[in-house]
Amino acid sequence: MCLISIQLRQHAVYKLVLVANRDEQYDRPALPAHFWSDHPDLLAGKDLSARGTWLGITKQGRIAAVTNSYLITTQESDQKLSRGNLVMDYLTGNIGPEGYLEQIRQQRTDYNGFNLLIGSSDSFHHYNNILDEISIIRTGNYAVSNATLDTPWPKVTLTKAAMAELASSSELDEEAIFRIMADRTPPSDDQLPDLPLPLPILRAVSANFIQTERYGTRSTTLILIDHCDQVTFVERSYLPDGTSSEVRFNFQLMAEEK
């Protein structure tokens, strides 16, 4: 039940504010965000099971992120391709969003359900392979969890409202953003998403920050890009015992080679 919030041109200082919670099994190994030795312009965490990533940015400003999509109740298949490759292939390639998504559409049944966000600080393309729909985001306040873009699940609507309130301030409070994403308050039972899960689990995974016995929020990543193309990248990783660690990167975007 991951959660991604995107604000484009909503703040006086930052043209992009992107924050995302990665929710995953605790025993799935991963590395925190770093610049990859085999792709030195790529800043992303690494899934050590499938060798892909869930979110990343390049020094040229290419950005991509993915969540699972549960719009249908069919069982996920272990025989499908890893959704982390969708992010990796875009970030390490040079095809634009339109061309890349046209390629992915031809292979959409090779993957379990996903929401893919690709783009830059200027605009994003969103694609859901179950609905086979592409949306273009150029300005505004958006969020996606595990249905599709802006599906009004409580965590989506509440996060959008909270982020919009922060955007009204001349100075953006990073800690306030992390507090929003760390909210463990579940919605009332009558607002829970219609998913085939036991009620205690459904309550737990419907909060922004998830903590169950084997599954939960593993990291929160914040990407800020100001109007001078200066990037601030902060990632907090969490362990089940409540401890956390943080990495921070600051860099200037470079022009993408043609």
mmCIF file of C-alpha atoms in Angstrom:
data_model
loop_
_atom_site.group_PDB
_atom_site.id
_atom_site.type_symbol
_atom_site.label_atom_id
_atom_site.label_comp_id
_atom_site.label_asym_id
_atom_site.label_seq_id
_atom_site.Cartn_x
_atom_site.Cartn_y
_atom_site.Cartn_z
ATOM 1 C CA MET A 1 0.000 0.000 0.000
ATOM 2 C CA CYS A 2 2.643 2.504 -1.065
ATOM 3 C CA LEU A 3 1.884 6.219 -1.246
ATOM 4 C CA ILE A 4 3.312 8.872 -3.584
ATOM 5 C CA SER A 5 2.488 12.587 -3.433
ATOM 6 C CA ILE A 6 3.448 14.945 -6.268
ATOM 7 C CA GLN A 7 3.123 18.712 -6.340
ATOM 8 C CA LEU A 8 4.071 20.554 -9.522
ATOM 9 C CA ARG A 9 4.338 24.361 -9.424
ATOM 10 C CA GLN A 10 2.461 24.622 -6.138
ATOM 11 C CA HIS A 11 5.177 26.207 -4.004
ATOM 12 C CA ALA A 12 6.978 29.537 -4.303
ATOM 13 C CA VAL A 13 10.440 27.999 -3.951
ATOM 14 C CA TYR A 14 10.076 24.475 -5.351
ATOM 15 C CA LYS A 15 8.659 23.612 -8.744
ATOM 16 C CA LEU A 16 8.553 19.945 -7.701
ATOM 17 C CA VAL A 17 7.787 18.416 -4.327
ATOM 18 C CA LEU A 18 7.644 14.619 -4.453
ATOM 19 C CA VAL A 19 7.415 12.402 -1.395
ATOM 20 C CA ALA A 20 6.871 8.650 -1.335
ATOM 21 C CA ASN A 21 6.478 5.828 1.158
ATOM 22 C CA ARG A 22 7.794 2.454 0.099
ATOM 23 C CA ASP A 23 5.875 -0.387 1.772
ATOM 24 C CA GLU A 24 7.319 -3.876 1.473
ATOM 25 C CA GLN A 25 7.941 -7.157 3.268
ATOM 26 C CA TYR A 26 10.542 -6.631 5.991
ATOM 27 C CA ASP A 27 12.595 -9.615 4.842
ATOM 28 C CA ARG A 28 13.005 -8.379 1.248
ATOM 29 C CA PRO A 29 16.588 -7.076 1.129
ATOM 30 C CA ALA A 30 17.299 -3.601 -0.193
ATOM 31 C CA LEU A 31 19.950 -0.892 -0.151
ATOM 32 C CA PRO A 32 19.131 2.725 0.740
ATOM 33 C CA ALA A 33 19.428 5.429 -1.887
ATOM 34 C CA HIS A 34 22.891 5.918 -3.371
ATOM 35 C CA PHE A 35 24.551 6.735 -6.681
ATOM 36 C CA TRP A 36 24.981 3.397 -8.435
ATOM 37 C CA SER A 37 28.484 2.347 -9.458
ATOM 38 C CA ASP A 38 27.266 0.948 -12.792
ATOM 39 C CA HIS A 39 25.014 3.986 -13.423
ATOM 40 C CA PRO A 40 26.853 6.880 -11.737
ATOM 41 C CA ASP A 41 24.202 9.472 -12.635
ATOM 42 C CA LEU A 42 21.414 7.428 -11.006
ATOM 43 C CA LEU A 43 20.367 8.114 -7.414
ATOM 44 C CA ALA A 44 18.015 5.424 -6.107
ATOM 45 C CA GLY A 45 17.580 2.640 -3.615
ATOM 46 C CA LYS A 46 18.158 -0.895 -4.849
ATOM 47 C CA ASP A 47 15.949 -3.954 -4.454
ATOM 48 C CA LEU A 48 18.452 -6.751 -3.929
ATOM 49 C CA SER A 49 15.953 -9.450 -4.916
ATOM 50 C CA ALA A 50 15.155 -8.284 -8.442
ATOM 51 C CA ARG A 51 17.991 -5.692 -8.770
ATOM 52 C CA GLY A 52 15.628 -2.883 -9.732
ATOM 53 C CA THR A 53 14.308 0.109 -7.825
ATOM 54 C CA TRP A 54 11.023 1.651 -6.719
ATOM 55 C CA LEU A 55 11.959 5.338 -7.114
ATOM 56 C CA GLY A 56 14.895 7.298 -8.441
ATOM 57 C CA ILE A 57 16.252 10.441 -10.067
ATOM 58 C CA THR A 58 19.189 11.075 -12.385
ATOM 59 C CA LYS A 59 21.581 14.005 -12.440
ATOM 60 C CA GLN A 60 19.877 14.992 -15.712
ATOM 61 C CA GLY A 61 16.494 15.212 -13.948
ATOM 62 C CA ARG A 62 14.768 12.052 -15.119
ATOM 63 C CA ILE A 63 12.460 10.829 -12.346
ATOM 64 C CA ALA A 64 10.475 7.608 -12.024
ATOM 65 C CA ALA A 65 8.489 5.816 -9.353
ATOM 66 C CA VAL A 66 6.185 2.807 -9.214
ATOM 67 C CA THR A 67 3.500 1.377 -6.955
ATOM 68 C CA ASN A 68 1.569 -1.868 -7.181
ATOM 69 C CA SER A 69 -2.038 -1.584 -8.343
ATOM 70 C CA TYR A 70 -4.834 -3.659 -6.839
ATOM 71 C CA LEU A 71 -7.771 -2.586 -8.995
ATOM 72 C CA ILE A 72 -8.596 -6.237 -9.590
ATOM 73 C CA THR A 73 -8.511 -9.091 -7.119
ATOM 74 C CA THR A 74 -6.679 -11.637 -9.251
ATOM 75 C CA GLN A 75 -3.754 -13.303 -7.503
ATOM 76 C CA GLU A 76 -0.373 -11.811 -8.299
ATOM 77 C CA SER A 77 1.927 -14.120 -10.213
ATOM 78 C CA ASP A 78 5.567 -14.810 -9.386
ATOM 79 C CA GLN A 79 6.104 -15.496 -13.077
ATOM 80 C CA LYS A 80 5.618 -11.857 -14.106
ATOM 81 C CA LEU A 81 8.448 -9.409 -14.722
ATOM 82 C CA SER A 82 9.645 -7.224 -11.859
ATOM 83 C CA ARG A 83 7.944 -3.833 -11.705
ATOM 84 C CA GLY A 84 11.204 -2.325 -10.485
ATOM 85 C CA ASN A 85 12.574 -2.778 -14.000
ATOM 86 C CA LEU A 86 10.018 -0.261 -15.251
ATOM 87 C CA VAL A 87 11.684 2.427 -13.158
ATOM 88 C CA MET A 88 15.231 1.280 -13.887
ATOM 89 C CA ASP A 89 14.803 1.094 -17.648
ATOM 90 C CA TYR A 90 13.379 4.606 -17.860
ATOM 91 C CA LEU A 91 16.005 6.165 -15.614
ATOM 92 C CA THR A 92 18.942 4.528 -17.391
ATOM 93 C CA GLY A 93 17.566 5.095 -20.893
ATOM 94 C CA ASN A 94 17.153 8.136 -23.115
ATOM 95 C CA ILE A 95 13.625 7.660 -24.476
ATOM 96 C CA GLY A 96 11.078 10.345 -23.607
ATOM 97 C CA PRO A 97 7.997 9.569 -21.500
ATOM 98 C CA GLU A 98 5.620 9.199 -24.448
ATOM 99 C CA GLY A 99 7.824 6.790 -26.345
ATOM 100 C CA TYR A 100 8.692 4.818 -23.253
ATOM 101 C CA LEU A 101 5.075 4.333 -22.203
ATOM 102 C CA GLU A 102 4.118 3.246 -25.702
ATOM 103 C CA GLN A 103 6.709 0.486 -25.363
ATOM 104 C CA ILE A 104 5.404 -0.475 -21.932
ATOM 105 C CA ARG A 105 1.808 -0.601 -23.184
ATOM 106 C CA GLN A 106 2.797 -3.344 -25.604
ATOM 107 C CA GLN A 107 4.159 -5.369 -22.666
ATOM 108 C CA ARG A 108 1.625 -4.419 -19.995
ATOM 109 C CA THR A 109 0.378 -7.979 -19.436
ATOM 110 C CA ASP A 110 3.927 -9.116 -18.648
ATOM 111 C CA TYR A 111 3.640 -7.358 -15.273
ATOM 112 C CA ASN A 112 1.380 -7.571 -12.274
ATOM 113 C CA GLY A 113 -0.707 -4.429 -11.735
ATOM 114 C CA PHE A 114 1.232 -1.176 -11.436
ATOM 115 C CA ASN A 115 1.104 2.600 -11.399
ATOM 116 C CA LEU A 116 4.124 4.094 -13.145
ATOM 117 C CA LEU A 117 5.075 7.764 -12.822
ATOM 118 C CA ILE A 118 7.828 9.030 -15.123
ATOM 119 C CA GLY A 119 8.969 12.497 -16.045
ATOM 120 C CA SER A 120 10.844 15.451 -14.624
ATOM 121 C CA SER A 121 10.288 18.599 -12.606
ATOM 122 C CA ASP A 122 8.369 20.015 -15.599
ATOM 123 C CA SER A 123 5.756 17.286 -16.066
ATOM 124 C CA PHE A 124 4.906 13.669 -15.323
ATOM 125 C CA HIS A 125 3.183 10.887 -17.181
ATOM 126 C CA HIS A 126 1.165 8.375 -15.183
ATOM 127 C CA TYR A 127 0.298 4.939 -16.529
ATOM 128 C CA ASN A 128 -1.826 2.199 -14.971
ATOM 129 C CA ASN A 129 -1.467 -1.085 -16.838
ATOM 130 C CA ILE A 130 -4.755 -2.548 -15.589
ATOM 131 C CA LEU A 131 -6.801 0.372 -16.897
ATOM 132 C CA ASP A 132 -4.357 0.940 -19.787
ATOM 133 C CA GLU A 133 -4.702 4.677 -19.253
ATOM 134 C CA ILE A 134 -2.083 7.426 -19.546
ATOM 135 C CA SER A 135 -2.458 10.772 -17.766
ATOM 136 C CA ILE A 136 -0.206 13.833 -18.143
ATOM 137 C CA ILE A 137 0.502 16.005 -15.099
ATOM 138 C CA ARG A 138 1.869 19.501 -15.730
ATOM 139 C CA THR A 139 0.714 21.392 -12.658
ATOM 140 C CA GLY A 140 -1.256 20.654 -9.503
ATOM 141 C CA ASN A 141 -1.407 18.455 -6.429
ATOM 142 C CA TYR A 142 -1.701 14.681 -6.929
ATOM 143 C CA ALA A 143 -1.273 11.423 -5.061
ATOM 144 C CA VAL A 144 -1.428 7.724 -5.802
ATOM 145 C CA SER A 145 -1.500 4.640 -3.608
ATOM 146 C CA ASN A 146 -2.413 1.187 -4.922
ATOM 147 C CA ALA A 147 -5.490 1.883 -7.034
ATOM 148 C CA THR A 148 -4.799 4.564 -9.656
ATOM 149 C CA LEU A 149 -3.961 8.273 -9.737
ATOM 150 C CA ASP A 150 -6.072 10.315 -7.292
ATOM 151 C CA THR A 151 -8.362 7.408 -6.361
ATOM 152 C CA PRO A 152 -10.023 8.891 -3.244
ATOM 153 C CA TRP A 153 -8.749 6.448 -0.672
ATOM 154 C CA PRO A 154 -8.472 8.215 2.705
ATOM 155 C CA LYS A 155 -4.658 8.198 2.706
ATOM 156 C CA VAL A 156 -4.664 9.828 -0.742
ATOM 157 C CA THR A 157 -7.181 12.577 -0.012
ATOM 158 C CA LEU A 158 -5.789 13.387 3.438
ATOM 159 C CA THR A 159 -2.219 13.532 2.164
ATOM 160 C CA LYS A 160 -3.186 15.799 -0.726
ATOM 161 C CA ALA A 161 -4.947 18.172 1.670
ATOM 162 C CA ALA A 162 -2.051 18.218 4.120
ATOM 163 C CA MET A 163 0.508 18.811 1.365
ATOM 164 C CA ALA A 164 -1.592 21.614 -0.114
ATOM 165 C CA GLU A 165 -1.616 23.334 3.258
ATOM 166 C CA LEU A 166 2.169 23.112 3.515
ATOM 167 C CA ALA A 167 2.559 24.516 0.003
ATOM 168 C CA SER A 168 0.815 27.718 1.072
ATOM 169 C CA SER A 169 3.787 28.602 3.295
ATOM 170 C CA SER A 170 6.757 30.514 1.867
ATOM 171 C CA GLU A 171 9.144 28.070 3.543
ATOM 172 C CA LEU A 172 8.592 24.346 3.111
ATOM 173 C CA ASP A 173 8.904 22.382 6.354
ATOM 174 C CA GLU A 174 10.669 19.103 5.575
ATOM 175 C CA GLU A 175 9.902 17.642 8.978
ATOM 176 C CA ALA A 176 6.219 18.416 8.538
ATOM 177 C CA ILE A 177 6.263 16.421 5.293
ATOM 178 C CA PHE A 178 7.882 13.459 7.015
ATOM 179 C CA ARG A 179 5.279 13.668 9.785
ATOM 180 C CA ILE A 180 2.481 13.483 7.215
ATOM 181 C CA MET A 181 3.986 10.376 5.685
ATOM 182 C CA ALA A 182 4.608 8.851 9.138
ATOM 183 C CA ASP A 183 0.972 9.155 10.252
ATOM 184 C CA ARG A 184 -0.193 5.768 11.555
ATOM 185 C CA THR A 185 -3.809 6.798 12.092
ATOM 186 C CA PRO A 186 -6.178 4.496 10.166
ATOM 187 C CA PRO A 187 -9.413 5.869 8.715
ATOM 188 C CA SER A 188 -12.733 4.898 10.229
ATOM 189 C CA ASP A 189 -14.016 1.484 9.166
ATOM 190 C CA ASP A 190 -16.693 2.959 6.917
ATOM 191 C CA GLN A 191 -13.981 4.726 4.870
ATOM 192 C CA LEU A 192 -11.662 1.765 4.396
ATOM 193 C CA PRO A 193 -10.833 0.768 0.801
ATOM 194 C CA ASP A 194 -12.782 -2.173 -0.576
ATOM 195 C CA LEU A 195 -9.995 -4.739 -0.578
ATOM 196 C CA PRO A 196 -10.133 -8.474 0.214
ATOM 197 C CA LEU A 197 -8.109 -8.269 3.434
ATOM 198 C CA PRO A 198 -8.916 -9.184 7.051
ATOM 199 C CA LEU A 199 -10.217 -6.125 8.885
ATOM 200 C CA PRO A 200 -7.200 -5.694 11.248
ATOM 201 C CA ILE A 201 -4.786 -5.831 8.301
ATOM 202 C CA LEU A 202 -6.956 -3.517 6.198
ATOM 203 C CA ARG A 203 -6.959 -0.976 9.003
ATOM 204 C CA ALA A 204 -3.181 -1.142 9.351
ATOM 205 C CA VAL A 205 -2.382 -0.811 5.648
ATOM 206 C CA SER A 206 -4.861 2.043 5.168
ATOM 207 C CA ALA A 207 -2.739 4.400 7.276
ATOM 208 C CA ASN A 208 0.045 6.400 5.629
ATOM 209 C CA PHE A 209 2.728 4.619 7.659
ATOM 210 C CA ILE A 210 2.268 0.863 7.916
ATOM 211 C CA GLN A 211 3.603 -1.494 10.540
ATOM 212 C CA THR A 212 2.451 -5.101 10.735
ATOM 213 C CA GLU A 213 4.252 -8.274 11.759
ATOM 214 C CA ARG A 214 5.914 -8.954 8.411
ATOM 215 C CA TYR A 215 5.116 -5.955 6.224
ATOM 216 C CA GLY A 216 5.380 -2.209 6.565
ATOM 217 C CA THR A 217 6.789 1.127 5.522
ATOM 218 C CA ARG A 218 10.458 0.585 4.755
ATOM 219 C CA SER A 219 11.385 4.110 3.675
ATOM 220 C CA THR A 220 10.173 7.635 2.977
ATOM 221 C CA THR A 221 11.857 9.559 0.161
ATOM 222 C CA LEU A 222 11.552 13.311 -0.382
ATOM 223 C CA ILE A 223 12.657 15.011 -3.608
ATOM 224 C CA LEU A 224 12.626 18.808 -3.848
ATOM 225 C CA ILE A 225 13.649 20.688 -7.005
ATOM 226 C CA ASP A 226 13.734 24.468 -6.872
ATOM 227 C CA HIS A 227 13.371 26.942 -9.735
ATOM 228 C CA CYS A 228 17.152 26.986 -10.215
ATOM 229 C CA ASP A 229 17.194 23.174 -10.700
ATOM 230 C CA GLN A 230 18.868 22.520 -7.366
ATOM 231 C CA VAL A 231 17.867 19.074 -6.038
ATOM 232 C CA THR A 232 17.423 18.118 -2.413
ATOM 233 C CA PHE A 233 16.997 14.368 -1.918
ATOM 234 C CA VAL A 234 16.317 12.956 1.534
ATOM 235 C CA GLU A 235 15.526 9.336 2.336
ATOM 236 C CA ARG A 236 14.678 7.849 5.708
ATOM 237 C CA SER A 237 14.805 4.083 6.062
ATOM 238 C CA TYR A 238 12.970 2.309 8.872
ATOM 239 C CA LEU A 239 13.503 -0.957 10.709
ATOM 240 C CA PRO A 240 10.644 -2.918 12.357
ATOM 241 C CA ASP A 241 12.048 -2.078 15.809
ATOM 242 C CA GLY A 242 11.352 1.611 15.213
ATOM 243 C CA THR A 243 14.901 2.749 14.508
ATOM 244 C CA SER A 244 15.679 4.739 11.389
ATOM 245 C CA SER A 245 18.577 6.062 9.328
ATOM 246 C CA GLU A 246 18.810 8.889 6.833
ATOM 247 C CA VAL A 247 20.759 9.774 3.699
ATOM 248 C CA ARG A 248 20.770 13.233 2.117
ATOM 249 C CA PHE A 249 22.033 14.446 -1.258
ATOM 250 C CA ASN A 250 22.156 17.889 -2.850
ATOM 251 C CA PHE A 251 23.138 18.475 -6.468
ATOM 252 C CA GLN A 252 22.518 20.687 -9.471
ATOM 253 C CA LEU A 253 20.712 19.174 -12.431
ATOM 254 C CA MET A 254 22.717 18.861 -15.624
ATOM 255 C CA ALA A 255 21.404 19.124 -19.170
ATOM 256 C CA GLU A 256 20.441 15.762 -20.640
ATOM 257 C CA GLU A 257 22.596 14.701 -23.573
ATOM 258 C CA LYS A 258 20.769 14.514 -26.879
#
